[in-house]
Amino acid sequence: MDDSRRDVAAFYASCKEAADYILDEVSRGAEILVAGHNDADGLSSIGVVAGGLLDIGAKFIARSVFRLEEFIEVMGEHNGRMIILVDMGGGSIGELKSIFGEAKLVIIDHHQPDQTSVGERWKHVNPHLFGIDGESEVSAAGVAYFVMRNIVPNPQRYAPLAVVGSLGDLQDKGEKRRLVGLNEEIVSDAVNGSQLRVREDFILYGRESKPIHQALASTQSPYLPGLSGDEAACLSLLIEAGIEVRDGDKWRTIADLSEEEKSKLYNAIVSYLVKNNQPTEPVRDLIGTVYELVNESASSGLRDAREYSQLLNACGKTNNSWLGVAVAMGYRGWVLKEAQRVVEQYRAMLKKSLDFASKNLEQMYHIVVLRVGPEIDVRQVSSVASILSSSKLIPADKPLIVLGQEGGIVKVSARASPKLVSLGVNLGVVMREAASKFSGRGGGHRIAAGAEIPAERLTLFLLEVDRLIGEALSQVKTQITLDDES
Ligand SMILES: [Mn+2]
């Protein structure tokens, strides 16, 4: 990223401009459509925008969509209403223009934008337009927060949700899994507003809500061979390490452990992996920066911001987006109970998917391909891709391409290792180029991208992706050879 263009003040000014545009529409009493992607960041973004609109008494309809085409279908009849599109659209402005040219549209996104200008009637708020890296330092929920804080009376309330969105998009790439860049700004707003606490601890799923062995077994990122998914193995590890798993008739949680017990646990995991000839690097990722929503209860599954994002993601990927949006907007009670049930079922299904994947990977020259059949919901393809890519099943020198078919369309989800990105692989560009050659649509980030392809063009598409990745990597090799010679 070209940092010389970095202009945070101008980015904030563009957030303010979009906010004024929205406020104008609100003051006319007009109903606004809010739509976004159905992943954790998308639902957080909808939560920030819709929650903010509710706060100021605006009329709105909120909904999430699986992909842009679905959005176009449902929003095609906007009847002149303003549309606020979150976490999508920035890379498809040309296409949106041909359909929504007459509508008032606000795009709140952090994906790499296409080159089409939005013109006068539309606002496109996107950090990339100001030399700020939307891939690593701000999510769509973060951008939504920077927009809505100009409008809502108590914006700090929405800062934790922006943190949830950023963690959902795996932006915790700083030292000790810290959020960096503009995200830090949001974190400090949330901390100052007594909404959030930041500290270093074990990053395990269910840190405050599950028995320790279950928390350990439920953690899929990082993936710990032999422990992830195996509660019995985890329980016996704890007992051998001399860690009390119960306090009377109550199971203890990670949060109940003393510092000494935590280091015992850490060492026990390391020795387990060493004993089983597994790499120990992933263990380092178990310790990191924990973001706690201090106003949520420990048993809610919303107190740990990473867990919160997984709950939203589970809702989105199982056709329960409305539950996620409602939770993000602040509804609790039975709505939350329902969402908790959804996340448990979803996690069980993911475990099944991982077992399936471990037996069905196909190797091409430069990529690894997984075709999921009817046993996996096509809506889970991107989650499967994310979880798999952080597991040790995928070699670090090949991108993972996961395919799921729905009707005549194949949904493609691609993930690269940080190593591949550092070698110059840009999956967003590869997906866009390869998809456009075969009547599809693609794009995204360097490390994570996606595409939709007509099923009958799939084989050609895969060959093209394989070729493009090989080409990118051979350029690196040439570069290295030339450097060696000089
Ligand atoms: Mn996002």
Short mmCIF file of C-alpha atoms and ligand atoms in Angstrom, two decimals:
data_model
loop_
_atom_site.label_atom_id
_atom_site.label_comp_id
_atom_site.label_asym_id
_atom_site.label_seq_id
_atom_site.Cartn_x
_atom_site.Cartn_y
_atom_site.Cartn_z
CA MET A 1 0.00 0.00 0.00
CA ASP A 2 1.21 3.46 -0.95
CA ASP A 3 1.42 5.25 2.38
CA SER A 4 2.30 8.60 0.86
CA ARG A 5 -1.38 9.07 0.03
CA ARG A 6 -2.47 8.31 3.58
CA ASP A 7 -4.84 11.02 4.74
CA VAL A 8 -6.86 10.16 7.83
CA ALA A 9 -8.35 13.65 8.15
CA ALA A 10 -9.73 13.46 4.63
CA PHE A 11 -11.14 10.00 5.37
CA TYR A 12 -12.96 11.37 8.44
CA ALA A 13 -14.23 14.26 6.34
CA SER A 14 -15.68 11.80 3.85
CA CYS A 15 -17.34 9.93 6.75
CA LYS A 16 -18.87 13.22 7.87
CA GLU A 17 -20.05 13.99 4.35
CA ALA A 18 -21.81 10.62 4.13
CA ALA A 19 -23.32 11.18 7.59
CA ASP A 20 -24.74 14.53 6.52
CA TYR A 21 -26.17 12.94 3.41
CA ILE A 22 -27.90 10.27 5.51
CA LEU A 23 -29.12 12.81 8.06
CA ASP A 24 -30.63 14.88 5.28
CA GLU A 25 -32.66 11.90 4.16
CA VAL A 26 -33.68 11.12 7.75
CA SER A 27 -34.90 14.66 8.31
CA ARG A 28 -37.12 14.35 5.23
CA GLY A 29 -38.80 11.49 7.07
CA ALA A 30 -37.93 9.07 4.27
CA GLU A 31 -37.48 5.35 4.83
CA ILE A 32 -33.94 4.08 4.31
CA LEU A 33 -32.82 0.62 3.18
CA VAL A 34 -29.76 -0.79 4.93
CA ALA A 35 -28.17 -3.87 3.41
CA GLY A 36 -24.94 -5.68 3.99
CA HIS A 37 -22.98 -8.86 3.80
CA ASN A 38 -24.06 -11.72 6.06
CA ASP A 39 -20.69 -12.32 7.74
CA ALA A 40 -19.70 -11.06 11.19
CA ASP A 41 -18.36 -7.76 9.91
CA GLY A 42 -21.36 -7.24 7.65
CA LEU A 43 -23.86 -7.92 10.43
CA SER A 44 -21.87 -5.71 12.85
CA SER A 45 -21.96 -2.96 10.23
CA ILE A 46 -25.71 -3.31 9.80
CA GLY A 47 -25.98 -3.25 13.60
CA VAL A 48 -24.05 0.02 13.81
CA VAL A 49 -26.01 1.73 11.02
CA ALA A 50 -29.47 0.37 11.85
CA GLY A 51 -28.93 0.79 15.60
CA GLY A 52 -27.86 4.38 15.01
CA LEU A 53 -30.85 5.06 12.76
CA LEU A 54 -33.14 3.63 15.43
CA ASP A 55 -31.51 5.89 18.04
CA ILE A 56 -32.33 9.00 16.05
CA GLY A 57 -35.86 7.86 15.25
CA ALA A 58 -35.31 7.23 11.55
CA LYS A 59 -37.43 4.85 9.50
CA PHE A 60 -35.46 2.01 7.99
CA ILE A 61 -35.48 -1.56 6.77
CA ALA A 62 -32.36 -3.65 7.41
CA ARG A 63 -31.39 -6.88 5.76
CA SER A 64 -28.36 -8.93 4.99
CA VAL A 65 -27.54 -10.77 1.82
CA PHE A 66 -25.31 -13.66 0.92
CA ARG A 67 -23.90 -11.99 -2.15
CA LEU A 68 -24.26 -8.90 -4.28
CA GLU A 69 -26.59 -10.58 -6.78
CA GLU A 70 -29.04 -11.33 -4.01
CA PHE A 71 -28.85 -7.70 -2.98
CA ILE A 72 -29.64 -6.58 -6.50
CA GLU A 73 -32.62 -8.93 -6.56
CA VAL A 74 -34.09 -7.76 -3.28
CA MET A 75 -33.18 -4.10 -3.57
CA GLY A 76 -33.88 -3.71 -7.28
CA GLU A 77 -37.21 -2.19 -6.28
CA HIS A 78 -35.95 0.51 -3.98
CA ASN A 79 -38.73 2.87 -5.06
CA GLY A 80 -36.50 5.87 -4.79
CA ARG A 81 -35.47 5.14 -1.22
CA MET A 82 -31.92 5.80 -0.10
CA ILE A 83 -29.82 2.64 0.11
CA ILE A 84 -26.97 2.28 2.57
CA LEU A 85 -24.80 -0.62 1.48
CA VAL A 86 -22.31 -1.91 4.05
CA ASP A 87 -19.33 -4.25 3.72
CA MET A 88 -19.97 -4.73 0.01
CA GLY A 89 -20.32 -2.77 -3.21
CA GLY A 90 -17.03 -0.86 -3.24
CA GLY A 91 -15.59 -3.23 -5.82
CA SER A 92 -18.70 -3.29 -8.02
CA ILE A 93 -19.54 0.37 -8.52
CA GLY A 94 -19.70 0.08 -12.28
CA GLU A 95 -22.24 -2.70 -12.06
CA LEU A 96 -24.28 -1.03 -9.31
CA LYS A 97 -24.47 2.13 -11.41
CA SER A 98 -26.17 0.34 -14.24
CA ILE A 99 -28.94 -0.82 -11.89
CA PHE A 100 -29.21 1.79 -9.15
CA GLY A 101 -28.07 4.80 -11.14
CA GLU A 102 -31.22 6.69 -10.16
CA ALA A 103 -31.15 5.84 -6.44
CA LYS A 104 -29.40 7.64 -3.63
CA LEU A 105 -26.71 5.25 -2.51
CA VAL A 106 -24.18 5.32 0.31
CA ILE A 107 -21.49 2.64 0.16
CA ILE A 108 -19.70 1.97 3.44
CA ASP A 109 -16.98 -0.51 2.58
CA HIS A 110 -13.37 -1.47 3.19
CA HIS A 111 -12.75 -3.78 0.24
CA GLN A 112 -10.45 -2.74 -2.57
CA PRO A 113 -12.55 -0.36 -4.68
CA ASP A 114 -12.88 -0.53 -8.43
CA GLN A 115 -11.82 2.47 -10.44
CA THR A 116 -15.29 3.76 -11.34
CA SER A 117 -16.12 7.14 -9.83
CA VAL A 118 -19.42 7.28 -7.93
CA GLY A 119 -20.43 10.71 -9.19
CA GLU A 120 -22.53 13.28 -7.34
CA ARG A 121 -25.57 11.40 -6.05
CA TRP A 122 -23.63 8.65 -4.34
CA LYS A 123 -21.24 8.57 -1.42
CA HIS A 124 -18.54 5.93 -1.24
CA VAL A 125 -16.76 5.85 2.09
CA ASN A 126 -13.71 3.62 1.82
CA PRO A 127 -10.34 3.84 3.59
CA HIS A 128 -8.52 2.65 0.45
CA LEU A 129 -9.51 5.90 -1.28
CA PHE A 130 -7.37 7.73 1.30
CA GLY A 131 -4.31 5.49 1.32
CA ILE A 132 -5.52 3.65 4.43
CA ASP A 133 -5.34 -0.14 4.33
CA GLY A 134 -8.87 -1.45 4.73
CA GLU A 135 -7.60 -4.98 4.78
CA SER A 136 -5.65 -4.66 8.01
CA GLU A 137 -6.64 -1.56 9.90
CA VAL A 138 -10.36 -0.98 9.67
CA SER A 139 -13.44 -3.12 8.97
CA ALA A 140 -16.74 -2.10 7.41
CA ALA A 141 -18.18 -1.94 10.94
CA GLY A 142 -15.32 0.42 11.80
CA VAL A 143 -16.07 2.62 8.80
CA ALA A 144 -19.77 2.53 9.75
CA TYR A 145 -18.80 3.65 13.24
CA PHE A 146 -16.76 6.56 11.87
CA VAL A 147 -19.78 7.58 9.78
CA MET A 148 -22.47 7.14 12.43
CA ARG A 149 -20.54 8.81 15.24
CA ASN A 150 -21.33 12.06 13.44
CA ILE A 151 -25.05 11.40 13.82
CA VAL A 152 -25.90 9.39 16.94
CA PRO A 153 -26.10 10.92 20.42
CA ASN A 154 -24.11 8.19 22.16
CA PRO A 155 -21.66 6.84 19.57
CA GLN A 156 -19.35 5.08 22.05
CA ARG A 157 -22.06 2.48 22.42
CA TYR A 158 -21.25 1.30 18.91
CA ALA A 159 -17.47 1.25 19.23
CA PRO A 160 -17.36 -2.33 20.65
CA LEU A 161 -19.43 -3.53 17.71
CA ALA A 162 -16.85 -2.08 15.34
CA VAL A 163 -14.22 -4.05 17.26
CA VAL A 164 -16.35 -7.18 16.82
CA GLY A 165 -16.50 -6.54 13.06
CA SER A 166 -12.74 -6.08 12.79
CA LEU A 167 -12.05 -9.28 14.72
CA GLY A 168 -14.62 -11.07 12.55
CA ASP A 169 -12.56 -10.02 9.54
CA LEU A 170 -9.38 -11.32 11.23
CA GLN A 171 -7.73 -7.91 11.46
CA ASP A 172 -5.93 -8.78 14.71
CA LYS A 173 -2.63 -9.05 12.86
CA GLY A 174 -0.57 -6.84 15.17
CA GLU A 175 1.87 -8.11 17.75
CA LYS A 176 0.06 -10.44 20.18
CA ARG A 177 -3.01 -10.38 17.96
CA ARG A 178 -3.68 -6.70 18.56
CA LEU A 179 -5.86 -4.59 16.35
CA VAL A 180 -3.79 -1.91 14.66
CA GLY A 181 -4.18 1.37 12.80
CA LEU A 182 -7.60 3.01 12.75
CA ASN A 183 -8.96 0.06 14.72
CA GLU A 184 -6.87 1.26 17.67
CA GLU A 185 -8.72 4.54 17.56
CA ILE A 186 -12.01 2.68 17.85
CA VAL A 187 -10.67 0.51 20.68
CA SER A 188 -9.64 3.57 22.67
CA ASP A 189 -13.06 5.22 22.09
CA ALA A 190 -14.67 2.05 23.45
CA VAL A 191 -12.31 1.87 26.43
CA ASN A 192 -12.83 5.55 27.24
CA GLY A 193 -16.56 5.02 27.09
CA SER A 194 -16.31 2.18 29.66
CA GLN A 195 -17.55 -0.28 27.04
CA LEU A 196 -14.43 -2.36 26.56
CA ARG A 197 -11.49 -3.80 28.47
CA VAL A 198 -8.30 -4.86 26.71
CA ARG A 199 -5.85 -7.34 28.20
CA GLU A 200 -3.55 -10.20 27.42
CA ASP A 201 -4.82 -13.71 28.01
CA PHE A 202 -5.53 -17.08 26.47
CA ILE A 203 -7.59 -16.63 23.33
CA LEU A 204 -9.84 -19.64 23.57
CA TYR A 205 -13.42 -20.02 22.46
CA GLY A 206 -15.65 -19.95 25.53
CA ARG A 207 -12.94 -18.39 27.69
CA GLU A 208 -15.50 -17.21 30.22
CA SER A 209 -18.44 -19.43 29.48
CA LYS A 210 -17.20 -23.00 28.95
CA PRO A 211 -15.38 -25.64 31.01
CA ILE A 212 -11.65 -25.39 30.28
CA HIS A 213 -11.36 -28.68 28.37
CA GLN A 214 -14.32 -27.70 26.20
CA ALA A 215 -12.85 -24.26 25.55
CA LEU A 216 -9.58 -25.85 24.50
CA ALA A 217 -11.29 -28.43 22.29
CA SER A 218 -13.59 -25.82 20.71
CA THR A 219 -10.74 -23.61 19.58
CA GLN A 220 -10.18 -24.05 15.86
CA SER A 221 -7.91 -21.07 15.25
CA PRO A 222 -5.14 -21.82 15.93
CA TYR A 223 -5.69 -25.46 15.14
CA LEU A 224 -3.97 -27.77 17.64
CA PRO A 225 -3.55 -31.26 16.16
CA GLY A 226 -4.80 -33.90 18.57
CA LEU A 227 -6.50 -31.36 20.84
CA SER A 228 -8.80 -29.29 18.63
CA GLY A 229 -12.12 -31.08 18.50
CA ASP A 230 -11.20 -33.71 21.09
CA GLU A 231 -12.65 -32.91 24.52
CA ALA A 232 -11.42 -36.13 26.09
CA ALA A 233 -7.82 -35.46 25.03
CA CYS A 234 -8.09 -31.94 26.42
CA LEU A 235 -9.50 -33.12 29.72
CA SER A 236 -6.75 -35.66 30.19
CA LEU A 237 -4.14 -33.01 29.34
CA LEU A 238 -5.53 -30.76 32.08
CA ILE A 239 -5.62 -33.53 34.64
CA GLU A 240 -2.06 -34.61 33.83
CA ALA A 241 -0.91 -31.00 34.17
CA GLY A 242 -2.42 -30.92 37.65
CA ILE A 243 -4.97 -28.22 36.87
CA GLU A 244 -8.20 -28.39 38.86
CA VAL A 245 -11.03 -28.62 36.37
CA ARG A 246 -13.83 -28.23 38.90
CA ASP A 247 -14.58 -25.97 41.75
CA GLY A 248 -17.05 -28.00 43.83
CA ASP A 249 -19.80 -29.01 41.45
CA LYS A 250 -19.04 -26.21 39.02
CA TRP A 251 -16.70 -26.45 36.03
CA ARG A 252 -13.99 -23.81 36.08
CA THR A 253 -13.36 -21.62 33.03
CA ILE A 254 -10.15 -20.19 31.55
CA ALA A 255 -11.05 -16.90 33.19
CA ASP A 256 -11.00 -18.63 36.61
CA LEU A 257 -7.38 -19.77 36.27
CA SER A 258 -4.59 -18.08 38.22
CA GLU A 259 -1.55 -16.76 36.37
CA GLU A 260 0.44 -19.76 37.58
CA GLU A 261 -2.19 -22.20 36.32
CA LYS A 262 -2.28 -20.41 32.98
CA SER A 263 1.43 -20.90 32.47
CA LYS A 264 1.06 -24.55 33.54
CA LEU A 265 -1.62 -24.96 30.87
CA TYR A 266 0.53 -23.24 28.27
CA ASN A 267 3.51 -25.48 28.99
CA ALA A 268 1.33 -28.58 29.00
CA ILE A 269 0.05 -27.77 25.50
CA VAL A 270 3.58 -27.16 24.23
CA SER A 271 4.86 -30.47 25.65
CA TYR A 272 1.85 -32.30 24.23
CA LEU A 273 2.64 -31.03 20.72
CA VAL A 274 6.35 -31.76 21.07
CA LYS A 275 5.59 -35.27 22.25
CA ASN A 276 3.37 -35.80 19.18
CA ASN A 277 5.89 -34.34 16.73
CA GLN A 278 3.69 -31.36 15.92
CA PRO A 279 4.92 -27.81 15.31
CA THR A 280 4.60 -25.64 18.41
CA GLU A 281 4.35 -22.22 16.69
CA PRO A 282 0.53 -22.21 16.71
CA VAL A 283 0.61 -22.21 20.52
CA ARG A 284 1.98 -18.68 20.48
CA ASP A 285 -1.29 -17.60 18.87
CA LEU A 286 -3.17 -18.93 21.88
CA ILE A 287 -1.95 -16.01 23.94
CA GLY A 288 -2.88 -12.59 22.82
CA THR A 289 -4.94 -9.47 23.17
CA VAL A 290 -8.41 -10.10 24.47
CA TYR A 291 -11.18 -7.58 23.93
CA GLU A 292 -13.92 -7.77 26.53
CA LEU A 293 -17.30 -6.09 26.25
CA VAL A 294 -17.55 -5.30 29.93
CA ASN A 295 -21.29 -4.63 29.88
CA GLU A 296 -22.17 -8.10 28.59
CA SER A 297 -22.61 -11.03 30.98
CA ALA A 298 -20.01 -13.80 31.12
CA SER A 299 -22.49 -16.47 30.01
CA SER A 300 -23.88 -14.46 27.08
CA GLY A 301 -21.18 -15.43 24.60
CA LEU A 302 -20.93 -11.72 23.77
CA ARG A 303 -18.43 -10.67 26.40
CA ASP A 304 -15.41 -11.80 24.42
CA ALA A 305 -15.41 -9.81 21.19
CA ARG A 306 -14.04 -12.74 19.13
CA GLU A 307 -16.80 -14.97 20.41
CA TYR A 308 -19.35 -12.27 19.67
CA SER A 309 -18.11 -12.19 16.08
CA GLN A 310 -18.45 -15.96 15.82
CA LEU A 311 -22.01 -15.75 17.04
CA LEU A 312 -22.85 -13.18 14.37
CA ASN A 313 -21.07 -15.21 11.73
CA ALA A 314 -22.99 -18.35 12.70
CA CYS A 315 -26.29 -16.46 12.43
CA GLY A 316 -25.36 -15.11 9.01
CA LYS A 317 -24.19 -18.40 7.59
CA THR A 318 -27.29 -20.33 8.68
CA ASN A 319 -30.02 -18.07 7.32
CA ASN A 320 -30.52 -16.47 10.72
CA SER A 321 -29.02 -13.09 9.90
CA TRP A 322 -31.98 -11.28 11.40
CA LEU A 323 -31.02 -12.77 14.80
CA GLY A 324 -27.48 -11.48 14.38
CA VAL A 325 -28.66 -8.04 13.35
CA ALA A 326 -31.08 -7.91 16.29
CA VAL A 327 -28.33 -8.91 18.74
CA ALA A 328 -25.95 -6.37 17.21
CA MET A 329 -28.59 -3.66 17.52
CA GLY A 330 -28.84 -4.46 21.21
CA TYR A 331 -31.73 -6.90 21.60
CA ARG A 332 -31.17 -9.59 24.25
CA GLY A 333 -33.48 -12.05 26.06
CA TRP A 334 -35.00 -14.74 23.86
CA VAL A 335 -33.33 -13.30 20.75
CA LEU A 336 -29.93 -13.92 22.30
CA LYS A 337 -30.96 -17.40 23.51
CA GLU A 338 -31.95 -18.30 19.98
CA ALA A 339 -28.64 -16.96 18.61
CA GLN A 340 -26.72 -19.02 21.18
CA ARG A 341 -28.52 -22.14 20.03
CA VAL A 342 -27.65 -21.31 16.42
CA VAL A 343 -23.95 -20.87 17.20
CA GLU A 344 -23.72 -24.24 18.98
CA GLN A 345 -25.33 -26.07 16.05
CA TYR A 346 -23.16 -24.20 13.60
CA ARG A 347 -19.95 -25.13 15.39
CA ALA A 348 -20.95 -28.79 15.40
CA MET A 349 -21.53 -28.58 11.67
CA LEU A 350 -18.16 -26.91 11.10
CA LYS A 351 -16.42 -29.69 12.93
CA LYS A 352 -18.06 -32.16 10.57
CA SER A 353 -16.90 -30.04 7.61
CA LEU A 354 -13.32 -30.05 8.81
CA ASP A 355 -13.36 -33.83 9.16
CA PHE A 356 -14.71 -34.03 5.61
CA ALA A 357 -12.09 -31.62 4.29
CA SER A 358 -9.22 -33.47 5.85
CA LYS A 359 -10.08 -36.44 3.62
CA ASN A 360 -11.07 -34.69 0.39
CA LEU A 361 -8.43 -32.12 -0.56
CA GLU A 362 -7.33 -32.08 -4.23
CA GLN A 363 -3.85 -30.86 -5.13
CA MET A 364 -3.29 -28.89 -8.34
CA TYR A 365 0.10 -27.47 -9.38
CA HIS A 366 -0.12 -24.25 -7.39
CA ILE A 367 -3.41 -24.47 -5.48
CA VAL A 368 -5.27 -26.84 -3.19
CA VAL A 369 -8.95 -27.36 -4.00
CA LEU A 370 -11.79 -28.57 -1.82
CA ARG A 371 -15.17 -29.26 -3.41
CA VAL A 372 -17.88 -29.41 -0.80
CA GLY A 373 -20.87 -31.54 -1.55
CA PRO A 374 -24.39 -31.43 -0.18
CA GLU A 375 -23.06 -32.36 3.29
CA ILE A 376 -21.95 -28.75 3.71
CA ASP A 377 -24.23 -25.75 3.29
CA VAL A 378 -22.92 -23.50 0.54
CA ARG A 379 -23.33 -20.57 2.93
CA GLN A 380 -20.58 -22.06 5.05
CA VAL A 381 -18.02 -22.23 2.28
CA SER A 382 -16.16 -19.12 3.36
CA SER A 383 -16.12 -20.16 7.02
CA VAL A 384 -14.81 -23.57 6.08
CA ALA A 385 -12.14 -21.86 3.97
CA SER A 386 -11.07 -19.58 6.82
CA ILE A 387 -10.89 -22.32 9.39
CA LEU A 388 -9.17 -24.76 7.07
CA SER A 389 -6.60 -22.24 5.94
CA SER A 390 -5.50 -21.66 9.52
CA SER A 391 -5.30 -25.40 10.16
CA LYS A 392 -2.23 -27.40 9.32
CA LEU A 393 -4.01 -29.35 6.61
CA ILE A 394 -3.07 -26.76 4.00
CA PRO A 395 0.56 -26.23 2.93
CA ALA A 396 1.71 -22.62 3.43
CA ASP A 397 2.93 -22.35 -0.16
CA LYS A 398 -0.40 -23.05 -1.87
CA PRO A 399 -3.61 -21.01 -1.69
CA LEU A 400 -6.74 -22.90 -0.69
CA ILE A 401 -9.74 -22.72 -3.02
CA VAL A 402 -13.04 -23.96 -1.57
CA LEU A 403 -15.98 -24.55 -3.91
CA GLY A 404 -19.65 -24.91 -3.13
CA GLN A 405 -22.42 -25.12 -5.67
CA GLU A 406 -25.86 -23.55 -5.44
CA GLY A 407 -28.01 -24.05 -8.52
CA GLY A 408 -25.91 -23.26 -11.57
CA ILE A 409 -23.54 -21.01 -9.65
CA VAL A 410 -20.35 -22.09 -7.93
CA LYS A 411 -19.39 -20.03 -4.92
CA VAL A 412 -15.61 -19.80 -4.64
CA SER A 413 -13.75 -18.89 -1.49
CA ALA A 414 -9.98 -18.45 -1.63
CA ARG A 415 -7.45 -18.08 1.19
CA ALA A 416 -3.69 -17.49 1.06
CA SER A 417 -1.15 -17.85 3.84
CA PRO A 418 0.63 -14.67 5.04
CA LYS A 419 3.75 -16.19 3.49
CA LEU A 420 2.16 -16.27 0.03
CA VAL A 421 0.99 -12.68 0.42
CA SER A 422 4.52 -11.65 1.38
CA LEU A 423 5.69 -13.32 -1.84
CA GLY A 424 3.37 -11.07 -3.82
CA VAL A 425 0.25 -13.20 -4.27
CA ASN A 426 -2.89 -11.07 -4.43
CA LEU A 427 -5.96 -13.32 -4.35
CA GLY A 428 -8.32 -10.37 -4.83
CA VAL A 429 -6.74 -9.65 -8.20
CA VAL A 430 -6.50 -13.34 -9.15
CA MET A 431 -10.18 -13.94 -8.35
CA ARG A 432 -11.26 -10.83 -10.24
CA GLU A 433 -9.18 -11.62 -13.33
CA ALA A 434 -9.96 -15.31 -13.51
CA ALA A 435 -13.67 -14.80 -12.83
CA SER A 436 -14.05 -12.09 -15.43
CA LYS A 437 -12.60 -14.42 -18.08
CA PHE A 438 -15.28 -17.02 -17.40
CA SER A 439 -18.46 -14.97 -17.07
CA GLY A 440 -18.17 -14.74 -13.32
CA ARG A 441 -17.50 -12.08 -10.74
CA GLY A 442 -14.71 -12.00 -8.19
CA GLY A 443 -12.58 -9.89 -5.93
CA GLY A 444 -11.58 -9.25 -2.34
CA HIS A 445 -8.39 -8.96 -0.35
CA ARG A 446 -4.87 -10.20 -0.97
CA ILE A 447 -5.21 -12.85 1.73
CA ALA A 448 -8.90 -13.71 1.37
CA ALA A 449 -11.05 -13.38 -1.71
CA GLY A 450 -14.01 -14.94 -3.44
CA ALA A 451 -15.80 -15.38 -6.72
CA GLU A 452 -18.99 -16.67 -8.28
CA ILE A 453 -18.71 -18.69 -11.45
CA PRO A 454 -21.24 -20.41 -13.70
CA ALA A 455 -20.87 -24.11 -12.88
CA GLU A 456 -20.11 -25.11 -16.47
CA ARG A 457 -17.03 -22.83 -16.58
CA LEU A 458 -15.56 -24.11 -13.32
CA THR A 459 -12.80 -26.33 -14.70
CA LEU A 460 -11.45 -23.59 -16.95
CA PHE A 461 -11.67 -21.13 -14.09
CA LEU A 462 -9.63 -23.39 -11.78
CA LEU A 463 -6.97 -23.91 -14.43
CA GLU A 464 -6.75 -20.15 -14.88
CA VAL A 465 -6.44 -19.55 -11.12
CA ASP A 466 -3.74 -22.22 -10.95
CA ARG A 467 -1.92 -20.53 -13.84
CA LEU A 468 -2.20 -17.02 -12.36
CA ILE A 469 -0.87 -18.15 -8.99
CA GLY A 470 1.99 -19.98 -10.69
CA GLU A 471 2.73 -16.86 -12.70
CA ALA A 472 2.78 -14.66 -9.58
CA LEU A 473 5.11 -17.06 -7.82
CA SER A 474 7.44 -17.46 -10.80
CA GLN A 475 7.83 -13.68 -10.93
CA VAL A 476 9.03 -13.82 -7.34
CA LYS A 477 11.50 -16.58 -8.20
CA THR A 478 12.81 -14.59 -11.16
CA GLN A 479 13.15 -11.58 -8.92
CA ILE A 480 15.12 -13.54 -6.34
CA THR A 481 17.38 -15.01 -9.02
CA LEU A 482 18.08 -11.57 -10.45
CA ASP A 483 18.81 -10.20 -7.00
CA ASP A 484 21.22 -13.05 -6.38
CA GLU A 485 23.09 -12.27 -9.58
CA SER A 486 23.49 -8.57 -8.89
MN MN B 1 -15.67 -6.81 6.02
#
